[in-house]
Amino acid sequence: MNTNLNIFGLTKSFGSQLALDDVHMEIQPGRIAGLMGPNGAGKTTILKTIMQIVKPDAGNIILNGIPLNHNSRQEIAYLPDHNHLFKWMRVRDAIAYYRDMFVDFDSEKSKELCDFLKIDPQAHVRTLPSGMLERTLIMLTFSRKAKLYLLDEPIGGIDPLARQKILQTILSGMNEDNSVLLATHLVNEVETILDDVFFLDKGCLLASDSAENIREQRGKSIMEYYLEVFENV
Ligand SMILES: Nc1ncnc2c1ncn2[C@@H]1O[C@H](COP(=O)(O)OP(=O)(O)OP(=O)(O)O)[C@@H](O)[C@H]1O
């Protein structure tokens, strides 16, 4: 079977701090994978390495069968864990900025998502409450027809309604060719949408499995399996 993303032996240190230690991962098309672990586990470093923001010390990343190169970013929609939009922007300016930046940006989709997520394009980015800002960032991300979506804590610190809307947006953006890697430590909140999980701690991959296996073979919820794995660390 084709894979969207293959990661082999990814290793990264920041000075004496080992952030990633020989991490191997594989994500198939059409799947939503959760990258989970406590603060400092290395989740953001993996996403930044895939985005080529961080240069690994060792390892390879293959996207749709091709090693990462300077064109790869055009196939990846990245939602960082902080607001990267300029404060002076209105939402409509952010939409225009994304349309100019990314050839895969679909303006019709952005309109649909603004309606679905109840986003006002006239609103000023600097005045958006956190739930509305997160909705706006997810709207921009999923208005792109990317092959891979990298989401860093897309539901951190927001209300249940916004969270639900964001999870629905992620699900509705899926097709048989793309995949999602979602980094979070909010295991309970995302478990219903996940197809696969990767558990990371102190830069090491502790366990990985499909949600189906965890439920049917192990007889556990993802949260129960997470607690079992991390209790033994
Ligand atoms: N630019 C950097 N300089 C120095 N150390 C860094 C840098 N980026 C990450 N680290 C360190 O690498 C380790 C992994 O950090 P990372 O941000 O990837 O973890 P995380 O799982 O995303 O954590 P969180 O859930 O808190 O965002 C941590 O020990 C962190 O302090």
Short mmCIF file of C-alpha atoms and ligand atoms in Angstrom, two decimals:
data_model
loop_
_atom_site.label_atom_id
_atom_site.label_comp_id
_atom_site.label_asym_id
_atom_site.label_seq_id
_atom_site.Cartn_x
_atom_site.Cartn_y
_atom_site.Cartn_z
CA MET A 1 0.00 0.00 0.00
CA ASN A 2 1.16 3.59 -0.64
CA THR A 3 2.07 5.67 2.34
CA ASN A 4 1.58 9.39 2.75
CA LEU A 5 4.36 9.75 5.25
CA ASN A 6 7.33 7.60 6.27
CA ILE A 7 9.72 8.66 8.98
CA PHE A 8 12.92 6.66 9.51
CA GLY A 9 15.31 7.06 12.42
CA LEU A 10 14.52 10.71 13.13
CA THR A 11 16.94 12.06 15.70
CA LYS A 12 17.40 15.61 16.95
CA SER A 13 19.21 17.27 19.84
CA PHE A 14 19.10 20.89 20.92
CA GLY A 15 22.50 21.28 22.58
CA SER A 16 22.67 18.54 25.21
CA GLN A 17 18.85 18.08 25.14
CA LEU A 18 17.86 15.00 23.13
CA ALA A 19 14.46 15.96 21.63
CA LEU A 20 13.98 13.01 19.23
CA ASP A 21 15.64 9.61 19.55
CA ASP A 22 15.48 7.35 16.48
CA VAL A 23 11.76 7.86 15.77
CA HIS A 24 10.08 5.69 13.12
CA MET A 25 6.52 6.38 11.94
CA GLU A 26 4.31 5.54 8.98
CA ILE A 27 0.97 7.07 8.03
CA GLN A 28 -1.27 5.64 5.32
CA PRO A 29 -3.51 7.75 3.08
CA GLY A 30 -7.03 8.40 4.38
CA ARG A 31 -5.93 8.09 8.03
CA ILE A 32 -5.96 10.49 10.96
CA ALA A 33 -3.01 9.77 13.24
CA GLY A 34 -2.67 11.12 16.76
CA LEU A 35 0.81 12.01 17.97
CA MET A 36 0.47 11.98 21.73
CA GLY A 37 2.63 12.52 24.73
CA PRO A 38 3.23 14.86 27.65
CA ASN A 39 4.78 18.33 27.46
CA GLY A 40 8.29 18.17 26.08
CA ALA A 41 7.77 14.73 24.49
CA GLY A 42 8.98 15.97 21.09
CA LYS A 43 5.66 16.30 19.24
CA THR A 44 6.25 19.83 17.94
CA THR A 45 9.82 18.95 16.96
CA ILE A 46 8.53 16.11 14.76
CA LEU A 47 6.05 18.42 13.01
CA LYS A 48 8.68 21.15 12.57
CA THR A 49 11.10 18.60 11.15
CA ILE A 50 8.50 17.47 8.60
CA MET A 51 7.99 21.17 7.74
CA GLN A 52 11.80 21.57 7.40
CA ILE A 53 11.74 24.33 10.03
CA VAL A 54 14.01 22.16 12.18
CA LYS A 55 16.89 20.22 10.61
CA PRO A 56 17.27 16.71 12.01
CA ASP A 57 20.65 15.34 13.08
CA ALA A 58 19.79 11.98 11.50
CA GLY A 59 16.93 10.23 9.77
CA ASN A 60 14.83 10.48 6.63
CA ILE A 61 11.32 11.67 5.87
CA ILE A 62 9.51 10.46 2.76
CA LEU A 63 6.33 12.21 1.62
CA ASN A 64 4.25 10.32 -0.94
CA GLY A 65 7.25 8.23 -1.93
CA ILE A 66 9.63 11.19 -2.38
CA PRO A 67 12.24 12.39 0.13
CA LEU A 68 11.41 15.82 1.54
CA ASN A 69 12.62 18.59 -0.73
CA HIS A 70 12.01 22.29 -1.29
CA ASN A 71 8.65 21.59 -3.01
CA SER A 72 7.29 19.44 -0.18
CA ARG A 73 5.84 22.34 1.82
CA GLN A 74 3.35 23.00 -0.95
CA GLU A 75 1.82 19.59 -0.24
CA ILE A 76 1.64 20.06 3.52
CA ALA A 77 -0.84 22.24 5.40
CA TYR A 78 0.68 23.10 8.78
CA LEU A 79 -1.20 24.49 11.74
CA PRO A 80 1.40 25.57 14.32
CA ASP A 81 0.67 25.67 18.05
CA HIS A 82 0.60 29.48 18.12
CA ASN A 83 -1.14 32.22 16.16
CA HIS A 84 1.01 32.92 13.12
CA LEU A 85 -1.37 35.49 11.60
CA PHE A 86 -0.51 39.18 11.69
CA LYS A 87 -2.49 41.00 14.38
CA TRP A 88 -3.46 43.84 12.00
CA MET A 89 -5.32 41.43 9.73
CA ARG A 90 -9.01 40.89 9.46
CA VAL A 91 -10.03 37.29 8.76
CA ARG A 92 -10.66 38.22 5.11
CA ASP A 93 -7.02 39.45 4.83
CA ALA A 94 -5.80 36.13 6.23
CA ILE A 95 -7.88 34.33 3.61
CA ALA A 96 -6.38 36.51 0.85
CA TYR A 97 -2.88 35.88 2.24
CA TYR A 98 -3.41 32.11 2.17
CA ARG A 99 -4.89 32.29 -1.35
CA ASP A 100 -1.75 34.10 -2.54
CA MET A 101 0.63 31.80 -0.67
CA PHE A 102 -0.78 28.39 -1.56
CA VAL A 103 -1.73 27.14 -5.02
CA ASP A 104 -3.99 24.50 -3.46
CA PHE A 105 -6.10 27.07 -1.60
CA ASP A 106 -9.80 26.67 -2.43
CA SER A 107 -11.72 29.94 -1.94
CA GLU A 108 -15.11 28.21 -2.17
CA LYS A 109 -14.06 25.83 0.60
CA SER A 110 -13.01 28.77 2.77
CA LYS A 111 -16.48 30.30 2.35
CA GLU A 112 -18.14 27.00 3.25
CA LEU A 113 -15.93 26.60 6.29
CA CYS A 114 -16.55 30.19 7.43
CA ASP A 115 -20.27 29.43 7.32
CA PHE A 116 -19.92 26.09 9.07
CA LEU A 117 -17.60 27.43 11.76
CA LYS A 118 -19.58 30.69 12.09
CA ILE A 119 -16.54 32.85 11.36
CA ASP A 120 -17.05 36.50 10.43
CA PRO A 121 -14.57 37.39 7.63
CA GLN A 122 -14.73 41.04 8.75
CA ALA A 123 -13.55 40.23 12.28
CA HIS A 124 -10.15 41.52 13.39
CA VAL A 125 -7.63 38.78 14.22
CA ARG A 126 -6.41 40.67 17.32
CA THR A 127 -9.91 40.69 18.87
CA LEU A 128 -10.79 37.03 18.22
CA PRO A 129 -11.44 34.99 21.37
CA SER A 130 -9.22 31.87 21.52
CA GLY A 131 -11.95 29.47 20.34
CA MET A 132 -12.72 31.70 17.34
CA LEU A 133 -9.04 32.17 16.55
CA GLU A 134 -8.54 28.39 16.57
CA ARG A 135 -11.60 28.01 14.29
CA THR A 136 -10.09 30.58 11.92
CA LEU A 137 -6.73 28.80 11.82
CA ILE A 138 -8.40 25.44 11.14
CA MET A 139 -10.57 27.06 8.42
CA LEU A 140 -7.43 28.37 6.70
CA THR A 141 -5.64 25.04 7.04
CA PHE A 142 -8.50 22.92 5.67
CA SER A 143 -9.27 25.36 2.85
CA ARG A 144 -6.12 23.91 1.32
CA LYS A 145 -6.27 20.68 -0.64
CA ALA A 146 -3.08 19.35 0.88
CA LYS A 147 -1.76 15.79 0.89
CA LEU A 148 -0.77 15.99 4.53
CA TYR A 149 -2.20 18.12 7.35
CA LEU A 150 0.03 18.69 10.37
CA LEU A 151 -1.96 20.01 13.32
CA ASP A 152 -0.18 21.08 16.51
CA GLU A 153 -2.60 21.19 19.47
CA PRO A 154 -5.55 22.44 17.38
CA ILE A 155 -7.99 22.14 20.29
CA GLY A 156 -5.85 23.39 23.18
CA GLY A 157 -7.66 25.70 25.60
CA ILE A 158 -10.93 26.08 23.74
CA ASP A 159 -14.58 25.48 24.61
CA PRO A 160 -16.39 22.19 23.84
CA LEU A 161 -18.48 23.63 20.99
CA ALA A 162 -15.44 25.05 19.19
CA ARG A 163 -13.64 21.74 19.78
CA GLN A 164 -16.52 19.77 18.30
CA LYS A 165 -16.66 22.04 15.24
CA ILE A 166 -12.92 21.70 14.72
CA LEU A 167 -13.01 17.91 14.95
CA GLN A 168 -15.89 17.84 12.44
CA THR A 169 -13.87 20.07 10.10
CA ILE A 170 -10.90 17.70 10.31
CA LEU A 171 -13.11 14.70 9.53
CA SER A 172 -14.83 16.44 6.62
CA GLY A 173 -11.44 17.33 5.11
CA MET A 174 -10.41 13.70 4.78
CA ASN A 175 -10.35 11.75 1.53
CA GLU A 176 -8.59 8.60 0.37
CA ASP A 177 -5.45 10.48 -0.72
CA ASN A 178 -4.66 12.71 2.24
CA SER A 179 -3.78 12.16 5.86
CA VAL A 180 -3.59 14.05 9.13
CA LEU A 181 -0.98 14.01 11.87
CA LEU A 182 -2.47 15.63 14.95
CA ALA A 183 -0.21 16.38 17.91
CA THR A 184 -1.91 16.74 21.26
CA HIS A 185 -1.89 15.68 24.88
CA LEU A 186 -5.70 15.95 25.08
CA VAL A 187 -6.22 12.26 24.40
CA ASN A 188 -9.84 12.05 25.59
CA GLU A 189 -10.95 14.95 23.43
CA VAL A 190 -9.67 13.61 20.11
CA GLU A 191 -9.93 9.88 20.50
CA THR A 192 -13.18 9.52 18.53
CA ILE A 193 -11.65 10.79 15.29
CA LEU A 194 -8.34 8.91 15.36
CA ASP A 195 -7.44 5.95 13.14
CA ASP A 196 -3.91 5.47 14.48
CA VAL A 197 -1.92 6.58 17.50
CA PHE A 198 1.75 7.19 18.21
CA PHE A 199 2.78 7.61 21.85
CA LEU A 200 5.92 9.66 22.39
CA ASP A 201 7.86 10.40 25.56
CA LYS A 202 11.21 12.18 25.96
CA GLY A 203 11.78 11.86 22.23
CA CYS A 204 11.21 8.09 22.12
CA LEU A 205 8.29 6.37 20.44
CA LEU A 206 6.88 4.16 23.19
CA ALA A 207 4.05 2.53 21.26
CA SER A 208 1.95 2.81 18.11
CA ASP A 209 -1.17 1.02 16.98
CA SER A 210 -4.44 1.47 15.12
CA ALA A 211 -7.50 2.62 17.06
CA GLU A 212 -9.26 -0.49 15.78
CA ASN A 213 -6.61 -2.82 17.26
CA ILE A 214 -6.61 -0.95 20.54
CA ARG A 215 -10.38 -1.32 20.85
CA GLU A 216 -10.84 -4.81 19.42
CA GLN A 217 -7.62 -6.69 20.22
CA ARG A 218 -6.63 -4.91 23.42
CA GLY A 219 -10.22 -4.20 24.54
CA LYS A 220 -9.32 -0.66 25.62
CA SER A 221 -10.12 2.91 24.77
CA ILE A 222 -7.21 4.97 23.44
CA MET A 223 -7.13 6.82 26.78
CA GLU A 224 -6.91 3.54 28.71
CA TYR A 225 -4.11 2.32 26.45
CA TYR A 226 -2.31 5.67 26.82
CA LEU A 227 -2.46 5.40 30.62
CA GLU A 228 -1.23 1.79 30.50
CA VAL A 229 1.75 2.70 28.29
CA PHE A 230 2.72 5.83 30.24
CA GLU A 231 2.23 4.28 33.68
CA ASN A 232 5.01 1.82 32.84
CA VAL A 233 7.52 4.49 31.79
N1 LIG B 1 14.43 25.48 19.77
C1 LIG B 1 14.69 24.72 20.85
N2 LIG B 1 15.81 24.96 21.59
C2 LIG B 1 16.10 24.19 22.66
N3 LIG B 1 15.34 23.14 23.08
C3 LIG B 1 14.23 22.88 22.38
C4 LIG B 1 13.85 23.65 21.23
N4 LIG B 1 12.69 23.13 20.73
C5 LIG B 1 12.37 22.10 21.54
N5 LIG B 1 13.28 21.94 22.52
C6 LIG B 1 13.28 20.90 23.55
O1 LIG B 1 13.01 19.66 22.91
C7 LIG B 1 12.14 18.87 23.70
C8 LIG B 1 10.89 18.55 22.89
O2 LIG B 1 10.15 19.74 22.73
P1 LIG B 1 8.81 19.80 21.89
O3 LIG B 1 8.35 21.23 21.87
O4 LIG B 1 8.99 19.13 20.58
O5 LIG B 1 7.81 18.91 22.79
P2 LIG B 1 6.22 18.82 22.72
O6 LIG B 1 5.89 17.38 22.90
O7 LIG B 1 5.70 19.48 21.50
O8 LIG B 1 5.79 19.63 24.01
P3 LIG B 1 4.47 20.53 24.27
O9 LIG B 1 3.33 19.56 24.39
O10 LIG B 1 4.80 21.20 25.54
O11 LIG B 1 4.33 21.47 23.12
C9 LIG B 1 11.87 19.66 24.97
O12 LIG B 1 12.77 19.22 25.96
C10 LIG B 1 12.15 21.08 24.55
O13 LIG B 1 12.56 21.86 25.66
#
